PDB file of C-alpha atoms in Angstrom:
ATOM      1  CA  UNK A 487      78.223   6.916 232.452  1.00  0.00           C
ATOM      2  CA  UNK A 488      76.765   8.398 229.142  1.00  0.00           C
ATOM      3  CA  UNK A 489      76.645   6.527 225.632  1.00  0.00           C
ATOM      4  CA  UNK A 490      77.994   8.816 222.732  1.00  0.00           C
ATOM      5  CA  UNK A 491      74.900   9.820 220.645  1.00  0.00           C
ATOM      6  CA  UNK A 492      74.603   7.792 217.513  1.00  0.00           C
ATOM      7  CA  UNK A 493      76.488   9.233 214.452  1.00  0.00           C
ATOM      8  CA  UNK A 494      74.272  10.106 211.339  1.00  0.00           C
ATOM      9  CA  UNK A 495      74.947   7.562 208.521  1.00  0.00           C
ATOM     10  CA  UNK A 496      77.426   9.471 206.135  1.00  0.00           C
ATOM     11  CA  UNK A 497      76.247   8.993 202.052  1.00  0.00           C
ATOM     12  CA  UNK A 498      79.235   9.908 199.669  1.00  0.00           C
ATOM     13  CA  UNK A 499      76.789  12.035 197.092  1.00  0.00           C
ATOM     14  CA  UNK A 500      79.430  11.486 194.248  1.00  0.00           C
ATOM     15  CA  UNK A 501      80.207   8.116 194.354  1.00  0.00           C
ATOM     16  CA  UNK A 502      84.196   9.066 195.029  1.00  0.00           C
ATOM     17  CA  UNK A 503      85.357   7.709 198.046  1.00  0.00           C
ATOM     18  CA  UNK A 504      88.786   9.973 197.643  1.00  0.00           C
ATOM     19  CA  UNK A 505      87.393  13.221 196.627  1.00  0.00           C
ATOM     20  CA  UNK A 506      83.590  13.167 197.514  1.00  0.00           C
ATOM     21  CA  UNK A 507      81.511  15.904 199.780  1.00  0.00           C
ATOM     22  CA  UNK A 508      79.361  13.764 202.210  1.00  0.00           C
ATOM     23  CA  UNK A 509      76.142  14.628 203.750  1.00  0.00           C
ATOM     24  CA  UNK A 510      74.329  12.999 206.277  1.00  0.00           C
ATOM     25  CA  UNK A 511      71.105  11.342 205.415  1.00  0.00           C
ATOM     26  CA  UNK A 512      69.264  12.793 208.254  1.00  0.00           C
ATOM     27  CA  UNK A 513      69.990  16.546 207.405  1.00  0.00           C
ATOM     28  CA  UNK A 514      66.986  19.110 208.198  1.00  0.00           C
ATOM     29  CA  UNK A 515      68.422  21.826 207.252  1.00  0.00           C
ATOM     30  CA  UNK A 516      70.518  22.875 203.950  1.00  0.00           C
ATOM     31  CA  UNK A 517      73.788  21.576 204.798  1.00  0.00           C
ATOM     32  CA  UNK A 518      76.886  22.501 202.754  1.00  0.00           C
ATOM     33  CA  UNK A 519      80.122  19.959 203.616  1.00  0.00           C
ATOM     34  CA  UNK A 520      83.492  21.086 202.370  1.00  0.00           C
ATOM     35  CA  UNK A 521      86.034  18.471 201.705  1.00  0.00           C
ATOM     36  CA  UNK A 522      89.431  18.562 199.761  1.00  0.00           C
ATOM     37  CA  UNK A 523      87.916  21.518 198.256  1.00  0.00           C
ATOM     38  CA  UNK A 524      84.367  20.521 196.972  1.00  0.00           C
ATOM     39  CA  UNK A 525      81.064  21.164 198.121  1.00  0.00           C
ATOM     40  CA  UNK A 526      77.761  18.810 198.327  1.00  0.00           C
ATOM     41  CA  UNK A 527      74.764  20.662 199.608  1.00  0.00           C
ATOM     42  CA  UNK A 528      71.908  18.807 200.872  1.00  0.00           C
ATOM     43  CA  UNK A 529      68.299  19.977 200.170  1.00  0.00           C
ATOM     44  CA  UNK A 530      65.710  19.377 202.991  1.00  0.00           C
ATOM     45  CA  UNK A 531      62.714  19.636 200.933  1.00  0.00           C
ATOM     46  CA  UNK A 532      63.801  16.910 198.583  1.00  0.00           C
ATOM     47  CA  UNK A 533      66.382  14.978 200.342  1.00  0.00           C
ATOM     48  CA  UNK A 534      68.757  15.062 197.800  1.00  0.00           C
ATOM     49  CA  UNK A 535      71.712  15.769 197.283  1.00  0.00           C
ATOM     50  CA  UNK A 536      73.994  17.415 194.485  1.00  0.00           C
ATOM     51  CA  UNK A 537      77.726  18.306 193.812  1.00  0.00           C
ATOM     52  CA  UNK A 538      78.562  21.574 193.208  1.00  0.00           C
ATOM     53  CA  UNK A 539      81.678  22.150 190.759  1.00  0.00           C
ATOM     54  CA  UNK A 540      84.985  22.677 192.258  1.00  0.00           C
ATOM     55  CA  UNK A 541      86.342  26.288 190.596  1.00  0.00           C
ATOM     56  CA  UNK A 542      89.559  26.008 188.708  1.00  0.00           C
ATOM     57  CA  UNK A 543      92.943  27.378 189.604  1.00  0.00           C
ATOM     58  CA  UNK A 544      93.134  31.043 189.901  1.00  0.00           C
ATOM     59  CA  UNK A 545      95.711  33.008 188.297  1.00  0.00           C
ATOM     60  CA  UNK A 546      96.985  36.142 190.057  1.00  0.00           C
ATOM     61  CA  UNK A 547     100.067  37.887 189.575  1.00  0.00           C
ATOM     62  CA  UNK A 548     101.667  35.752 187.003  1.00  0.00           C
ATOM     63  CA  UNK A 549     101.469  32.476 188.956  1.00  0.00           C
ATOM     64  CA  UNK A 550      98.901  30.024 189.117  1.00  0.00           C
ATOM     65  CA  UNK A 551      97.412  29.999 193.073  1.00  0.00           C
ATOM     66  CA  UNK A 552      96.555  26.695 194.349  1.00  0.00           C
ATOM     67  CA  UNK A 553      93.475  25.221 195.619  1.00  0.00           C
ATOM     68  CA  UNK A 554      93.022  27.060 198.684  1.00  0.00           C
ATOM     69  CA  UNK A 555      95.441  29.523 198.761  1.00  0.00           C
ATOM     70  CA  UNK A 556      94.551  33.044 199.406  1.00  0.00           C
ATOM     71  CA  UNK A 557      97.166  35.595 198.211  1.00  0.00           C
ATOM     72  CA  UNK A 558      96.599  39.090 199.489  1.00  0.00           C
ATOM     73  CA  UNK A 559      97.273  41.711 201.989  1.00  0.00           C
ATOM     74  CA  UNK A 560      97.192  42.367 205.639  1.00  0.00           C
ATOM     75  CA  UNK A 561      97.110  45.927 207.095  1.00  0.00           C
ATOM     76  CA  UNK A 562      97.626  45.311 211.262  1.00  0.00           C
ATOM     77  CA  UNK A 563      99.356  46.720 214.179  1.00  0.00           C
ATOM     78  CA  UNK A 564     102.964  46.042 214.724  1.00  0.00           C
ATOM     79  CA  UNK A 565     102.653  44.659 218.025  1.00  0.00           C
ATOM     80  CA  UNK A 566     102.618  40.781 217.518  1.00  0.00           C
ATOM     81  CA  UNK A 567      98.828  41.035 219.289  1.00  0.00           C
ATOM     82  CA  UNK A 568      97.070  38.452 217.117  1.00  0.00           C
ATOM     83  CA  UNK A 569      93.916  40.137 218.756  1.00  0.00           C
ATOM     84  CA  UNK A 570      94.546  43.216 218.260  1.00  0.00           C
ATOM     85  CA  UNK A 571      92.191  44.682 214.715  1.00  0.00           C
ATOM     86  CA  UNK A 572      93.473  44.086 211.111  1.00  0.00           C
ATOM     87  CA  UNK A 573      91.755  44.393 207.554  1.00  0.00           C
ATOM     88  CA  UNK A 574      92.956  42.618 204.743  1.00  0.00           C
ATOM     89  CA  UNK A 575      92.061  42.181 201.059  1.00  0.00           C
ATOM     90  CA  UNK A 576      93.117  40.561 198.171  1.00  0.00           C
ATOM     91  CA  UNK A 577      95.609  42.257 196.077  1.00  0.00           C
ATOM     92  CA  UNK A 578      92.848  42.999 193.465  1.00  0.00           C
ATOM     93  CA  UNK A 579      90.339  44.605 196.367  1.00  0.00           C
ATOM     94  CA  UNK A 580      93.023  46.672 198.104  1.00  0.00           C
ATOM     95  CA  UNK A 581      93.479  48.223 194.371  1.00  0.00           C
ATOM     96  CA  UNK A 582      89.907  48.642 193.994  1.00  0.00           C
ATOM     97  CA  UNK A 583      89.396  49.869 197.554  1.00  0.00           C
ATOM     98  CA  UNK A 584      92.831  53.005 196.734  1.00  0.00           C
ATOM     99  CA  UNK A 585      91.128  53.629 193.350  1.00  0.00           C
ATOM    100  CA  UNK A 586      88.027  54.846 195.088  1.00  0.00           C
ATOM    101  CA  UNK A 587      90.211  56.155 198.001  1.00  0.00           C
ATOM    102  CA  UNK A 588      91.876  58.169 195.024  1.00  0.00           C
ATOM    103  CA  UNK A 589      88.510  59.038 193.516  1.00  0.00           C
ATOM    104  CA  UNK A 590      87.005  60.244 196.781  1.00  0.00           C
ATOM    105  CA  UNK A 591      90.112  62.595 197.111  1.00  0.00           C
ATOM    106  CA  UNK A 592      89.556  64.259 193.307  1.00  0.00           C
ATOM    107  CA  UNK A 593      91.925  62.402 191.555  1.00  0.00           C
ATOM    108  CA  UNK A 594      92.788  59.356 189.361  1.00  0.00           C
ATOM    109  CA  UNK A 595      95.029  57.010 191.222  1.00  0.00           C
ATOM    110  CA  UNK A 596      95.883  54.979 187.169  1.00  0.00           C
ATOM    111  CA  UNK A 597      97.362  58.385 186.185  1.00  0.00           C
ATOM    112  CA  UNK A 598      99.953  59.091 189.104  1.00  0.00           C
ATOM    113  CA  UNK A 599     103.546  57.730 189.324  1.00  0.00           C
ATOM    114  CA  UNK A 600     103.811  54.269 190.494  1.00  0.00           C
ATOM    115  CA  UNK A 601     100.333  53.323 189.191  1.00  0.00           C
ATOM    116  CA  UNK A 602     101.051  53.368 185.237  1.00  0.00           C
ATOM    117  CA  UNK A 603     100.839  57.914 185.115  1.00  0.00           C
ATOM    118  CA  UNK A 604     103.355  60.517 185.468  1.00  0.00           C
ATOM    119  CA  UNK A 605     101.424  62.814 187.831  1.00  0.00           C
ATOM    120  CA  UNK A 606     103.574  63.751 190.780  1.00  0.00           C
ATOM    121  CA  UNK A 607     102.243  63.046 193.972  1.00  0.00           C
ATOM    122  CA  UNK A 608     103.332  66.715 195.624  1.00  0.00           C
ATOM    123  CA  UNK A 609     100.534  67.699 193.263  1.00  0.00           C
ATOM    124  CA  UNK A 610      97.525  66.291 195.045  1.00  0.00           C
ATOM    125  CA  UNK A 611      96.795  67.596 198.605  1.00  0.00           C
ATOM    126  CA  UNK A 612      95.458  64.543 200.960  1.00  0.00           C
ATOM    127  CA  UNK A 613      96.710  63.206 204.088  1.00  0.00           C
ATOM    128  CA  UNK A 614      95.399  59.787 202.373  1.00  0.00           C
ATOM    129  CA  UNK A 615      98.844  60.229 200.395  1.00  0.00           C
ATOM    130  CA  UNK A 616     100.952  57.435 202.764  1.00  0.00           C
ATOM    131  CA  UNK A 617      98.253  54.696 202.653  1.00  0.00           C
ATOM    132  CA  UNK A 618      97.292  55.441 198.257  1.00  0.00           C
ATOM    133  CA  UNK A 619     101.150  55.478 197.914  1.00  0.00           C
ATOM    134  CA  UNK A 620     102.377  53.197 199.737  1.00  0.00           C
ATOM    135  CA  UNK A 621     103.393  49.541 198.471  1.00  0.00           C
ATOM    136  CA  UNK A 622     101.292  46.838 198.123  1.00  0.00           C
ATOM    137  CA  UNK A 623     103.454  44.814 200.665  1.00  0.00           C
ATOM    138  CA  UNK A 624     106.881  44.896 201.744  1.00  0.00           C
ATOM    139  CA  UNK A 625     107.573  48.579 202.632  1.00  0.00           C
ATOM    140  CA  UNK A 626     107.704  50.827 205.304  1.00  0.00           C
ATOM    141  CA  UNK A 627     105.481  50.798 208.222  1.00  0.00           C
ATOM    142  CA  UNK A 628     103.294  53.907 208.484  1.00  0.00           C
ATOM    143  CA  UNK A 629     103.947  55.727 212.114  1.00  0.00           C
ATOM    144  CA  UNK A 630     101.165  56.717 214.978  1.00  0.00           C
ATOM    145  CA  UNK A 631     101.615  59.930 213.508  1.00  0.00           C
ATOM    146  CA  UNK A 632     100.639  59.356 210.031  1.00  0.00           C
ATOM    147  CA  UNK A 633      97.588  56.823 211.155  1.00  0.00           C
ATOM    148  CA  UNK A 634      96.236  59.758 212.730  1.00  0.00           C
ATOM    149  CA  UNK A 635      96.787  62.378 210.255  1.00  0.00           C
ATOM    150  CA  UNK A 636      94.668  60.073 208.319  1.00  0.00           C
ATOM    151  CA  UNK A 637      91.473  59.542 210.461  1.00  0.00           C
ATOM    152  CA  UNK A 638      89.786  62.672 209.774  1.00  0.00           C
ATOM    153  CA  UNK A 639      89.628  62.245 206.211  1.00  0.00           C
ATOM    154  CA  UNK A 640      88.414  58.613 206.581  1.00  0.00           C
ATOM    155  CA  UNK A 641      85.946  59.139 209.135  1.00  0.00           C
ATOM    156  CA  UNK A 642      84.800  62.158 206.549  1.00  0.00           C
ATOM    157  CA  UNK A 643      84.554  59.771 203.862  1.00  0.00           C
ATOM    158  CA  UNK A 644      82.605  57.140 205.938  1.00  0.00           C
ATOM    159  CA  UNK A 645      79.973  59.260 207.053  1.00  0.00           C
ATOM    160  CA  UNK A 646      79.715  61.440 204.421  1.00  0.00           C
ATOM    161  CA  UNK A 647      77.005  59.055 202.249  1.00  0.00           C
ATOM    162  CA  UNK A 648      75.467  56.069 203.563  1.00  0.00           C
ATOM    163  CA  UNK A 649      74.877  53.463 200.985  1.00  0.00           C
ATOM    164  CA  UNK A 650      71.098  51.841 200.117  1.00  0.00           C
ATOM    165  CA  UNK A 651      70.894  48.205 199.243  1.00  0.00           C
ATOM    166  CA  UNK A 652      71.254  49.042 195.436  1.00  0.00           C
ATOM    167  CA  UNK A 653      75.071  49.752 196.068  1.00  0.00           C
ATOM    168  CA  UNK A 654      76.678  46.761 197.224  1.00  0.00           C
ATOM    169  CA  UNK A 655      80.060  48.205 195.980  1.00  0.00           C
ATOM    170  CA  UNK A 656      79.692  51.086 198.325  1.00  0.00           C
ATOM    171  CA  UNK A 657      78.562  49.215 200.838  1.00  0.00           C
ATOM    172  CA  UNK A 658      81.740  47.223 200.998  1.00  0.00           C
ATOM    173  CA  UNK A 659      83.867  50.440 200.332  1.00  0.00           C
ATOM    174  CA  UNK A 660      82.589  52.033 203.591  1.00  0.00           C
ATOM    175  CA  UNK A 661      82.661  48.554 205.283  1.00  0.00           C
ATOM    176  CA  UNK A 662      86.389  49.198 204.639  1.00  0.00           C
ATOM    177  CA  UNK A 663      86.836  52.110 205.397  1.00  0.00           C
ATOM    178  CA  UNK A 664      85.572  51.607 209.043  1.00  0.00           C
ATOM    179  CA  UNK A 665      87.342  48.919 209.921  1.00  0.00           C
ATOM    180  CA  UNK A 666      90.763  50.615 208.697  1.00  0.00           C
ATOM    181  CA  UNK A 667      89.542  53.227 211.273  1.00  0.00           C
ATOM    182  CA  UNK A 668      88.993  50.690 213.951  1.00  0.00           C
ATOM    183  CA  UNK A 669      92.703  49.899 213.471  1.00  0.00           C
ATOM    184  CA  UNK A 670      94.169  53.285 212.493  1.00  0.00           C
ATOM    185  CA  UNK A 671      92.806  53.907 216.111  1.00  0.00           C
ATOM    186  CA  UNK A 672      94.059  51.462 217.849  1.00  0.00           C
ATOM    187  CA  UNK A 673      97.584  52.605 216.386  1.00  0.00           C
ATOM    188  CA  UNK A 674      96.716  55.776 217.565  1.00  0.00           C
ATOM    189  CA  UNK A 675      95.846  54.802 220.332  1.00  0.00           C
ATOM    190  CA  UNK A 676      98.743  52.178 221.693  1.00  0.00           C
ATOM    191  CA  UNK A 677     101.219  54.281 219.811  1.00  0.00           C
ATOM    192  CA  UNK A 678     102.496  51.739 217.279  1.00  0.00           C
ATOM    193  CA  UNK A 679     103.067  51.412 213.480  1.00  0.00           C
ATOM    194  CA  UNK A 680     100.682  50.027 210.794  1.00  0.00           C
ATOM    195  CA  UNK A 681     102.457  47.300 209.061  1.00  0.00           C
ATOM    196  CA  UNK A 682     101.679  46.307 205.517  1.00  0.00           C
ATOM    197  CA  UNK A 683     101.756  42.252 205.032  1.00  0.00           C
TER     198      UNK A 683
END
């Protein structure tokens, strides 16, 4: 029969029993605890410890988000797989991520209809058009058909420039755009819709 191993001593590093991030006295490493939402991180070098500030509420859409809560968007395959790929965003990054989209393609995504403009979207040529028009949740799923009518241009636009470490932002943007490839694919590829959620 074993004995447990004995369990570090826990300190409380802001003196609140109820809402305190606790760290263990033995840490040998930097060591960041989450609890109810705050952070303590202990420092190896000096063995002590210090409590980060919890951020306020967020604000998105017109309602206050509460601690925790992640509002955004999902873009996944329709067929109940939780395995199967997905990439998702916040609502503020999935605008950011069209906008270059829309850039990428020639054109200004602010100044067509829908987005705040009154350019007609039979103007611009790009088989991008279902995903950069499309709502932000809440509307029709996007067929095999169109996922693949869409993978040249993307796979274009990923390999066209590869990003140094000065260009975080592109970086990401191309981090994107891959993995909506991985599951534009596997649409493709299994012959189901991609659902917006």
């Amino acid at each position: 029969m074993t004995t447990p191993a004995p369990q570090p001593e826990l300190i409380n590093n802001t003196g609140d029993a109820t809402t305190g991030a606790w760290a263990t006295r033995d840490s040998v490493t930097v060591h960041e605890a989450v609890q109810n939402g705050s952070a303590a991180v202990t420092t190896p070098a000096l063995r002590r410890s210090f409590q980060l500030p919890t951020p306020p509420p967020t604000t998105i859409l017109g309602y206050e988000q509460a601690k925790g809560d992640t509002v955004g968007l999902m873009l996944f395959p329709s067929d109940d797989n939780a395995a199967s790929p997905d990439i998702s965003w916040s609502y503020t990054g999935f605008d950011m991520f069209r906008q270059w989209l829309a850039q990428a393609e020639g054109f200004t995504l602010a100044k067509m209809d829908g987005f705040g403009g009154d350019r007609p979207w039979h103007s611009v040529s790009t088989t991008l058009a279902p995903l950069l028009n499309h709502p932000d949740d809440n509307g029709p799923d996007l067929p095999p058909t169109q996922c693949a009518a869409m993978l040249p241009r993307l796979e274009t636009i990923l390999h066209r420039r590869r990003p140094d470490d000065s260009e975080p932002v592109l970086r990401r943007r191309l981090a994107d755009v891959s993995q909506l490839i991985t599951v534009l694919r596997y649409c493709v590829a299994k012959d189901i819709a991609l659902t917006f959620g």
